[in-house]
Amino acid sequence: MASVLSLIGLTISAPDHTTVSRRAVTLPVIQAPSVPHGPLHVLIDSTGLQGYGAGQWLEAKHGAKSRRTWRKLHLAVDAANGMIVAQTLTDQDADDPSHVGPLLDQIDDPIIQVTADGAYDGAPTYQTIAADGDEIEVMT
């Protein structure tokens, strides 16, 4: 959690190992499902993450304007089980199609289909996916 907070640029603390361990005693064990091996149907999308720095919460509460920190989290998800199979974190100026390649590079299993929203529709996305494999079906 601390690494995610530092990537976003926040200076708030996350629970340490001792706190998590102490609370984990009362939690049931959850087995994470494994990612199936074989051809994947990958869903790609991104979302914005807003980070508040020192004083920005007060400014937001009282109506003052300030520059906020934004990051974009790009995710590739296995459609069969909802597991995240790849991710990238960028600043707010990054366009979505430019991160299709880095997402696909993180996936070792063969891909049969890529589905993405309209932000990814365009020649750069199709060219990147075609370079990864001609047999990949693209849905945008």
CSV table of N, CA and C in Angstrom, one decimal:
chain,number,residue,atom,x,y,z
A,1,MET,N,0.8,-1.2,0.0
A,1,MET,CA,0.0,0.0,0.0
A,1,MET,C,0.9,1.3,0.0
A,2,ALA,N,2.0,1.2,0.8
A,2,ALA,CA,2.8,2.4,0.8
A,2,ALA,C,3.4,2.7,-0.5
A,3,SER,N,3.8,1.7,-1.3
A,3,SER,CA,4.3,1.9,-2.7
A,3,SER,C,3.3,2.5,-3.6
A,4,VAL,N,2.0,2.1,-3.5
A,4,VAL,CA,1.0,2.7,-4.3
A,4,VAL,C,0.8,4.2,-4.0
A,5,LEU,N,0.8,4.5,-2.7
A,5,LEU,CA,0.7,5.9,-2.2
A,5,LEU,C,1.8,6.7,-2.7
A,6,SER,N,3.0,6.2,-2.6
A,6,SER,CA,4.2,7.0,-3.1
A,6,SER,C,4.2,7.2,-4.6
A,7,LEU,N,3.7,6.2,-5.4
A,7,LEU,CA,3.5,6.4,-6.8
A,7,LEU,C,2.6,7.5,-7.2
A,8,ILE,N,1.5,7.6,-6.4
A,8,ILE,CA,0.5,8.6,-6.6
A,8,ILE,C,1.1,10.0,-6.1
A,9,GLY,N,2.1,10.0,-5.3
A,9,GLY,CA,2.7,11.2,-4.8
A,9,GLY,C,2.1,11.7,-3.5
A,10,LEU,N,1.4,10.8,-2.8
A,10,LEU,CA,0.8,11.2,-1.5
A,10,LEU,C,1.8,10.9,-0.3
A,11,THR,N,1.7,11.8,0.7
A,11,THR,CA,2.6,11.6,1.8
A,11,THR,C,1.8,11.1,3.1
A,12,ILE,N,0.7,10.4,2.9
A,12,ILE,CA,0.0,9.8,4.0
A,12,ILE,C,0.6,8.4,4.3
A,13,SER,N,0.4,8.0,5.5
A,13,SER,CA,0.9,6.7,5.9
A,13,SER,C,-0.1,5.6,5.7
A,14,ALA,N,0.5,4.4,5.5
A,14,ALA,CA,-0.3,3.2,5.3
A,14,ALA,C,-0.1,2.3,6.5
A,15,PRO,N,-1.0,1.4,6.9
A,15,PRO,CA,-0.8,0.5,8.0
A,15,PRO,C,0.5,-0.3,7.8
A,16,ASP,N,1.3,-0.4,8.9
A,16,ASP,CA,2.5,-1.2,8.8
A,16,ASP,C,2.2,-2.7,9.0
A,17,HIS,N,3.3,-3.5,8.9
A,17,HIS,CA,3.1,-4.9,8.9
A,17,HIS,C,2.5,-5.4,10.2
A,18,THR,N,3.0,-4.8,11.3
A,18,THR,CA,2.5,-5.2,12.7
A,18,THR,C,1.0,-5.0,12.8
A,19,THR,N,0.5,-3.8,12.4
A,19,THR,CA,-0.9,-3.5,12.4
A,19,THR,C,-1.7,-4.5,11.6
A,20,VAL,N,-1.3,-4.7,10.4
A,20,VAL,CA,-2.0,-5.6,9.5
A,20,VAL,C,-2.0,-7.1,10.1
A,21,SER,N,-0.8,-7.5,10.6
A,21,SER,CA,-0.7,-8.8,11.1
A,21,SER,C,-1.6,-9.0,12.3
A,22,ARG,N,-1.7,-8.0,13.2
A,22,ARG,CA,-2.5,-8.1,14.4
A,22,ARG,C,-4.0,-8.2,14.0
A,23,ARG,N,-4.4,-7.5,13.0
A,23,ARG,CA,-5.8,-7.5,12.6
A,23,ARG,C,-6.1,-8.7,11.8
A,24,ALA,N,-5.1,-9.3,11.1
A,24,ALA,CA,-5.3,-10.4,10.2
A,24,ALA,C,-5.7,-11.7,11.0
A,25,VAL,N,-5.4,-11.8,12.3
A,25,VAL,CA,-5.6,-13.0,13.1
A,25,VAL,C,-7.1,-13.3,13.0
A,26,THR,N,-8.0,-12.3,13.0
A,26,THR,CA,-9.4,-12.5,13.0
A,26,THR,C,-10.1,-12.6,11.7
A,27,LEU,N,-9.3,-12.5,10.6
A,27,LEU,CA,-9.8,-12.6,9.3
A,27,LEU,C,-9.7,-14.0,8.7
A,28,PRO,N,-10.7,-14.4,8.0
A,28,PRO,CA,-10.6,-15.8,7.3
A,28,PRO,C,-9.6,-15.7,6.2
A,29,VAL,N,-8.9,-16.8,5.9
A,29,VAL,CA,-8.0,-16.9,4.9
A,29,VAL,C,-8.7,-16.9,3.5
A,30,ILE,N,-8.3,-16.1,2.6
A,30,ILE,CA,-8.9,-16.0,1.3
A,30,ILE,C,-7.8,-16.4,0.3
A,31,GLN,N,-8.1,-17.5,-0.4
A,31,GLN,CA,-7.2,-18.0,-1.4
A,31,GLN,C,-7.4,-17.2,-2.7
A,32,ALA,N,-6.4,-16.6,-3.2
A,32,ALA,CA,-6.5,-15.9,-4.5
A,32,ALA,C,-6.6,-16.9,-5.6
A,33,PRO,N,-7.6,-16.7,-6.5
A,33,PRO,CA,-7.7,-17.6,-7.7
A,33,PRO,C,-6.5,-17.5,-8.6
A,34,SER,N,-6.0,-18.5,-9.1
A,34,SER,CA,-4.9,-18.5,-10.0
A,34,SER,C,-5.4,-18.1,-11.4
A,35,VAL,N,-4.5,-17.4,-12.1
A,35,VAL,CA,-4.8,-17.0,-13.5
A,35,VAL,C,-4.7,-18.2,-14.4
A,36,PRO,N,-5.7,-18.6,-15.1
A,36,PRO,CA,-5.7,-19.8,-16.0
A,36,PRO,C,-4.6,-19.6,-17.1
A,37,HIS,N,-3.9,-20.7,-17.3
A,37,HIS,CA,-3.0,-20.7,-18.4
A,37,HIS,C,-3.7,-21.0,-19.7
A,38,GLY,N,-3.3,-20.4,-20.8
A,38,GLY,CA,-4.0,-20.6,-22.0
A,38,GLY,C,-4.4,-19.2,-22.6
A,39,PRO,N,-5.1,-19.3,-23.7
A,39,PRO,CA,-5.5,-18.0,-24.4
A,39,PRO,C,-6.3,-17.1,-23.5
A,40,LEU,N,-6.0,-15.9,-23.5
A,40,LEU,CA,-6.7,-14.9,-22.6
A,40,LEU,C,-7.6,-14.0,-23.5
A,41,HIS,N,-8.7,-13.6,-22.9
A,41,HIS,CA,-9.5,-12.5,-23.4
A,41,HIS,C,-9.2,-11.3,-22.5
A,42,VAL,N,-8.5,-10.3,-22.9
A,42,VAL,CA,-8.0,-9.2,-22.1
A,42,VAL,C,-8.9,-8.0,-22.3
A,43,LEU,N,-9.4,-7.4,-21.1
A,43,LEU,CA,-10.1,-6.2,-21.1
A,43,LEU,C,-9.1,-5.1,-20.7
A,44,ILE,N,-9.1,-4.0,-21.4
A,44,ILE,CA,-8.2,-2.9,-21.1
A,44,ILE,C,-9.0,-1.6,-20.9
A,45,ASP,N,-8.6,-0.9,-19.8
A,45,ASP,CA,-9.2,0.4,-19.5
A,45,ASP,C,-8.3,1.2,-18.6
A,46,SER,N,-8.7,2.4,-18.4
A,46,SER,CA,-7.9,3.2,-17.4
A,46,SER,C,-8.8,4.1,-16.6
A,47,THR,N,-8.3,4.5,-15.5
A,47,THR,CA,-9.1,5.3,-14.6
A,47,THR,C,-8.1,6.4,-14.0
A,48,GLY,N,-8.7,7.5,-13.6
A,48,GLY,CA,-8.0,8.6,-13.0
A,48,GLY,C,-7.9,8.5,-11.5
A,49,LEU,N,-6.8,8.8,-11.0
A,49,LEU,CA,-6.6,8.8,-9.5
A,49,LEU,C,-6.2,10.2,-9.1
A,50,GLN,N,-6.9,10.8,-8.2
A,50,GLN,CA,-6.6,12.2,-7.8
A,50,GLN,C,-5.9,12.1,-6.4
A,51,GLY,N,-4.8,12.8,-6.3
A,51,GLY,CA,-4.1,12.9,-5.0
A,51,GLY,C,-4.2,14.2,-4.4
A,52,TYR,N,-4.5,14.3,-3.1
A,52,TYR,CA,-4.5,15.5,-2.4
A,52,TYR,C,-3.2,15.7,-1.6
A,53,GLY,N,-2.6,16.9,-1.8
A,53,GLY,CA,-1.4,17.2,-1.0
A,53,GLY,C,-1.7,18.0,0.2
A,54,ALA,N,-0.7,18.5,0.8
A,54,ALA,CA,-0.9,19.3,2.0
A,54,ALA,C,-1.8,20.6,1.7
A,55,GLY,N,-2.8,20.7,2.5
A,55,GLY,CA,-3.7,21.9,2.3
A,55,GLY,C,-4.7,21.8,1.3
A,56,GLN,N,-4.7,20.8,0.4
A,56,GLN,CA,-5.6,20.7,-0.7
A,56,GLN,C,-7.0,20.3,-0.2
A,57,TRP,N,-7.0,19.5,0.9
A,57,TRP,CA,-8.3,19.1,1.5
A,57,TRP,C,-9.1,20.4,2.0
A,58,LEU,N,-8.4,21.2,2.7
A,58,LEU,CA,-9.0,22.5,3.2
A,58,LEU,C,-9.4,23.4,2.0
A,59,GLU,N,-8.6,23.4,1.0
A,59,GLU,CA,-9.0,24.3,-0.2
A,59,GLU,C,-10.2,23.7,-0.8
A,60,ALA,N,-10.3,22.4,-1.0
A,60,ALA,CA,-11.5,21.8,-1.6
A,60,ALA,C,-12.7,22.0,-0.7
A,61,LYS,N,-12.6,21.9,0.6
A,61,LYS,CA,-13.7,22.1,1.5
A,61,LYS,C,-14.2,23.5,1.5
A,62,HIS,N,-13.3,24.5,1.4
A,62,HIS,CA,-13.7,25.9,1.5
A,62,HIS,C,-13.8,26.6,0.1
A,63,GLY,N,-13.7,25.9,-1.0
A,63,GLY,CA,-13.9,26.4,-2.3
A,63,GLY,C,-12.8,27.1,-3.0
A,64,ALA,N,-11.6,27.1,-2.4
A,64,ALA,CA,-10.4,27.7,-3.1
A,64,ALA,C,-10.0,26.7,-4.2
A,65,LYS,N,-9.4,27.3,-5.2
A,65,LYS,CA,-8.9,26.5,-6.4
A,65,LYS,C,-7.4,26.3,-6.2
A,66,SER,N,-7.0,25.1,-6.5
A,66,SER,CA,-5.6,24.8,-6.5
A,66,SER,C,-5.3,23.7,-7.6
A,67,ARG,N,-4.1,23.5,-7.9
A,67,ARG,CA,-3.7,22.4,-8.8
A,67,ARG,C,-3.7,21.1,-8.1
A,68,ARG,N,-4.4,20.1,-8.6
A,68,ARG,CA,-4.4,18.8,-8.0
A,68,ARG,C,-3.5,17.9,-8.7
A,69,THR,N,-3.0,16.8,-8.1
A,69,THR,CA,-2.2,15.8,-8.7
A,69,THR,C,-3.1,14.7,-9.2
A,70,TRP,N,-2.9,14.4,-10.5
A,70,TRP,CA,-3.6,13.3,-11.1
A,70,TRP,C,-2.7,12.3,-11.6
A,71,ARG,N,-3.1,11.0,-11.6
A,71,ARG,CA,-2.4,9.9,-12.2
A,71,ARG,C,-3.4,9.1,-12.9
A,72,LYS,N,-3.0,8.3,-13.9
A,72,LYS,CA,-3.9,7.4,-14.6
A,72,LYS,C,-3.4,6.0,-14.4
A,73,LEU,N,-4.3,5.2,-14.0
A,73,LEU,CA,-4.0,3.7,-13.8
A,73,LEU,C,-4.6,3.0,-15.0
A,74,HIS,N,-3.7,2.4,-15.8
A,74,HIS,CA,-4.1,1.6,-16.9
A,74,HIS,C,-4.1,0.1,-16.5
A,75,LEU,N,-5.2,-0.6,-16.7
A,75,LEU,CA,-5.3,-2.0,-16.3
A,75,LEU,C,-5.7,-2.9,-17.4
A,76,ALA,N,-5.1,-4.1,-17.4
A,76,ALA,CA,-5.5,-5.2,-18.3
A,76,ALA,C,-6.0,-6.3,-17.4
A,77,VAL,N,-7.3,-6.7,-17.7
A,77,VAL,CA,-8.0,-7.7,-16.8
A,77,VAL,C,-8.3,-8.9,-17.6
A,78,ASP,N,-8.2,-10.1,-17.0
A,78,ASP,CA,-8.6,-11.3,-17.7
A,78,ASP,C,-10.1,-11.4,-17.6
A,79,ALA,N,-10.8,-11.4,-18.7
A,79,ALA,CA,-12.3,-11.4,-18.8
A,79,ALA,C,-12.9,-12.6,-18.1
A,80,ALA,N,-12.2,-13.7,-18.1
A,80,ALA,CA,-12.8,-15.0,-17.5
A,80,ALA,C,-12.9,-14.9,-16.0
A,81,ASN,N,-12.0,-14.3,-15.3
A,81,ASN,CA,-12.1,-14.3,-13.9
A,81,ASN,C,-11.9,-13.0,-13.2
A,82,GLY,N,-11.7,-11.9,-14.0
A,82,GLY,CA,-11.6,-10.6,-13.4
A,82,GLY,C,-10.2,-10.3,-12.7
A,83,MET,N,-9.2,-11.2,-12.9
A,83,MET,CA,-7.9,-10.9,-12.3
A,83,MET,C,-7.1,-9.9,-13.2
A,84,ILE,N,-6.5,-9.0,-12.5
A,84,ILE,CA,-5.6,-8.0,-13.1
A,84,ILE,C,-4.3,-8.7,-13.6
A,85,VAL,N,-4.1,-8.7,-14.9
A,85,VAL,CA,-2.9,-9.4,-15.4
A,85,VAL,C,-1.8,-8.4,-15.8
A,86,ALA,N,-2.1,-7.1,-15.9
A,86,ALA,CA,-1.0,-6.1,-16.2
A,86,ALA,C,-1.5,-4.7,-15.8
A,87,GLN,N,-0.6,-3.9,-15.4
A,87,GLN,CA,-0.9,-2.5,-15.0
A,87,GLN,C,0.2,-1.5,-15.3
A,88,THR,N,-0.1,-0.3,-15.6
A,88,THR,CA,0.9,0.8,-15.6
A,88,THR,C,0.2,2.0,-14.9
A,89,LEU,N,1.1,2.8,-14.4
A,89,LEU,CA,0.7,4.1,-13.7
A,89,LEU,C,1.4,5.2,-14.4
A,90,THR,N,0.7,6.2,-14.9
A,90,THR,CA,1.3,7.3,-15.6
A,90,THR,C,0.8,8.6,-15.0
A,91,ASP,N,1.3,9.7,-15.5
A,91,ASP,CA,0.8,11.0,-15.1
A,91,ASP,C,-0.5,11.3,-16.0
A,92,GLN,N,-1.1,12.4,-15.7
A,92,GLN,CA,-2.4,12.7,-16.3
A,92,GLN,C,-2.3,13.1,-17.8
A,93,ASP,N,-1.1,13.4,-18.3
A,93,ASP,CA,-0.9,13.8,-19.7
A,93,ASP,C,-0.7,12.6,-20.6
A,94,ALA,N,-0.6,11.4,-20.1
A,94,ALA,CA,-0.4,10.2,-21.0
A,94,ALA,C,-1.7,9.8,-21.7
A,95,ASP,N,-1.6,9.5,-23.0
A,95,ASP,CA,-2.8,9.1,-23.7
A,95,ASP,C,-3.0,7.6,-23.5
A,96,ASP,N,-4.2,7.1,-23.7
A,96,ASP,CA,-4.5,5.7,-23.4
A,96,ASP,C,-3.8,4.7,-24.5
A,97,PRO,N,-3.9,5.0,-25.8
A,97,PRO,CA,-3.4,4.1,-26.7
A,97,PRO,C,-1.9,3.8,-26.6
A,98,SER,N,-1.1,4.8,-26.0
A,98,SER,CA,0.3,4.6,-25.9
A,98,SER,C,0.7,3.6,-24.8
A,99,HIS,N,-0.3,3.1,-24.0
A,99,HIS,CA,0.0,2.2,-23.0
A,99,HIS,C,-0.5,0.8,-23.2
A,100,VAL,N,-1.0,0.5,-24.4
A,100,VAL,CA,-1.5,-0.8,-24.8
A,100,VAL,C,-0.2,-1.7,-24.9
A,101,GLY,N,0.8,-1.2,-25.5
A,101,GLY,CA,2.0,-2.0,-25.7
A,101,GLY,C,2.7,-2.4,-24.3
A,102,PRO,N,2.9,-1.5,-23.4
A,102,PRO,CA,3.4,-1.9,-22.1
A,102,PRO,C,2.6,-2.8,-21.3
A,103,LEU,N,1.2,-2.7,-21.5
A,103,LEU,CA,0.3,-3.7,-20.8
A,103,LEU,C,0.5,-5.1,-21.4
A,104,LEU,N,0.5,-5.2,-22.8
A,104,LEU,CA,0.6,-6.5,-23.4
A,104,LEU,C,2.0,-7.1,-23.2
A,105,ASP,N,3.0,-6.3,-23.0
A,105,ASP,CA,4.3,-6.8,-22.8
A,105,ASP,C,4.4,-7.5,-21.4
A,106,GLN,N,3.5,-7.2,-20.5
A,106,GLN,CA,3.6,-7.8,-19.2
A,106,GLN,C,2.8,-9.2,-19.1
A,107,ILE,N,2.1,-9.5,-20.2
A,107,ILE,CA,1.3,-10.8,-20.2
A,107,ILE,C,2.1,-11.8,-21.0
A,108,ASP,N,2.4,-12.9,-20.3
A,108,ASP,CA,3.1,-14.0,-20.9
A,108,ASP,C,2.3,-15.0,-21.7
A,109,ASP,N,1.0,-15.2,-21.2
A,109,ASP,CA,0.1,-16.2,-21.9
A,109,ASP,C,-0.3,-15.6,-23.2
A,110,PRO,N,-0.7,-16.6,-24.1
A,110,PRO,CA,-1.2,-16.1,-25.4
A,110,PRO,C,-2.6,-15.4,-25.3
A,111,ILE,N,-2.8,-14.4,-26.1
A,111,ILE,CA,-4.0,-13.6,-26.1
A,111,ILE,C,-4.8,-13.9,-27.4
A,112,ILE,N,-6.1,-14.1,-27.2
A,112,ILE,CA,-7.0,-14.3,-28.3
A,112,ILE,C,-7.8,-13.1,-28.7
A,113,GLN,N,-8.1,-12.3,-27.6
A,113,GLN,CA,-9.0,-11.2,-27.9
A,113,GLN,C,-8.6,-10.0,-26.9
A,114,VAL,N,-8.7,-8.8,-27.4
A,114,VAL,CA,-8.5,-7.6,-26.6
A,114,VAL,C,-9.7,-6.7,-26.8
A,115,THR,N,-10.3,-6.4,-25.7
A,115,THR,CA,-11.5,-5.5,-25.7
A,115,THR,C,-11.1,-4.2,-24.9
A,116,ALA,N,-11.4,-3.1,-25.5
A,116,ALA,CA,-11.1,-1.8,-24.8
A,116,ALA,C,-12.2,-0.8,-25.2
A,117,ASP,N,-12.3,0.3,-24.4
A,117,ASP,CA,-13.3,1.3,-24.7
A,117,ASP,C,-12.9,2.2,-25.8
A,118,GLY,N,-13.7,3.2,-26.2
A,118,GLY,CA,-13.5,4.1,-27.3
A,118,GLY,C,-12.2,4.9,-27.2
A,119,ALA,N,-11.7,5.1,-26.0
A,119,ALA,CA,-10.5,5.9,-25.9
A,119,ALA,C,-9.3,5.2,-26.5
A,120,TYR,N,-9.4,3.9,-26.7
A,120,TYR,CA,-8.3,3.1,-27.3
A,120,TYR,C,-8.5,2.9,-28.8
A,121,ASP,N,-9.6,3.3,-29.3
A,121,ASP,CA,-10.0,3.1,-30.7
A,121,ASP,C,-9.1,4.0,-31.6
A,122,GLY,N,-8.3,3.4,-32.5
A,122,GLY,CA,-7.5,4.1,-33.4
A,122,GLY,C,-6.4,3.3,-33.9
A,123,ALA,N,-5.7,3.8,-34.9
A,123,ALA,CA,-4.6,3.1,-35.6
A,123,ALA,C,-3.5,2.7,-34.6
A,124,PRO,N,-3.0,3.6,-33.7
A,124,PRO,CA,-1.9,3.1,-32.8
A,124,PRO,C,-2.2,1.9,-32.0
A,125,THR,N,-3.5,1.8,-31.5
A,125,THR,CA,-3.9,0.6,-30.8
A,125,THR,C,-3.9,-0.7,-31.7
A,126,TYR,N,-4.5,-0.6,-32.8
A,126,TYR,CA,-4.5,-1.7,-33.7
A,126,TYR,C,-3.1,-2.1,-34.2
A,127,GLN,N,-2.3,-1.2,-34.4
A,127,GLN,CA,-0.9,-1.5,-34.9
A,127,GLN,C,-0.1,-2.2,-33.7
A,128,THR,N,-0.3,-1.7,-32.5
A,128,THR,CA,0.4,-2.3,-31.4
A,128,THR,C,-0.1,-3.8,-31.1
A,129,ILE,N,-1.4,-4.0,-31.2
A,129,ILE,CA,-1.9,-5.3,-31.0
A,129,ILE,C,-1.5,-6.2,-32.2
A,130,ALA,N,-1.5,-5.8,-33.4
A,130,ALA,CA,-1.1,-6.6,-34.5
A,130,ALA,C,0.4,-7.0,-34.4
A,131,ALA,N,1.2,-6.1,-33.9
A,131,ALA,CA,2.6,-6.4,-33.7
A,131,ALA,C,2.8,-7.5,-32.7
A,132,ASP,N,1.9,-7.6,-31.7
A,132,ASP,CA,1.9,-8.7,-30.7
A,132,ASP,C,1.4,-10.0,-31.2
A,133,GLY,N,0.6,-10.0,-32.2
A,133,GLY,CA,0.1,-11.2,-32.8
A,133,GLY,C,-1.0,-11.0,-33.8
A,134,ASP,N,-0.9,-11.5,-35.0
A,134,ASP,CA,-1.9,-11.3,-36.1
A,134,ASP,C,-3.3,-12.0,-35.7
A,135,GLU,N,-3.2,-13.0,-34.9
A,135,GLU,CA,-4.4,-13.8,-34.6
A,135,GLU,C,-5.3,-13.2,-33.5
A,136,ILE,N,-4.9,-12.0,-32.9
A,136,ILE,CA,-5.6,-11.4,-31.8
A,136,ILE,C,-6.8,-10.6,-32.4
A,137,GLU,N,-8.0,-10.9,-31.9
A,137,GLU,CA,-9.2,-10.2,-32.3
A,137,GLU,C,-9.3,-8.9,-31.4
A,138,VAL,N,-9.6,-7.8,-32.1
A,138,VAL,CA,-9.7,-6.5,-31.4
A,138,VAL,C,-11.1,-6.0,-31.3
A,139,MET,N,-11.6,-5.6,-30.1
A,139,MET,CA,-12.9,-5.1,-30.0
A,139,MET,C,-12.8,-3.8,-29.2
A,140,THR,N,-13.2,-2.7,-29.9
A,140,THR,CA,-13.2,-1.3,-29.2
A,140,THR,C,-14.5,-0.7,-29.3
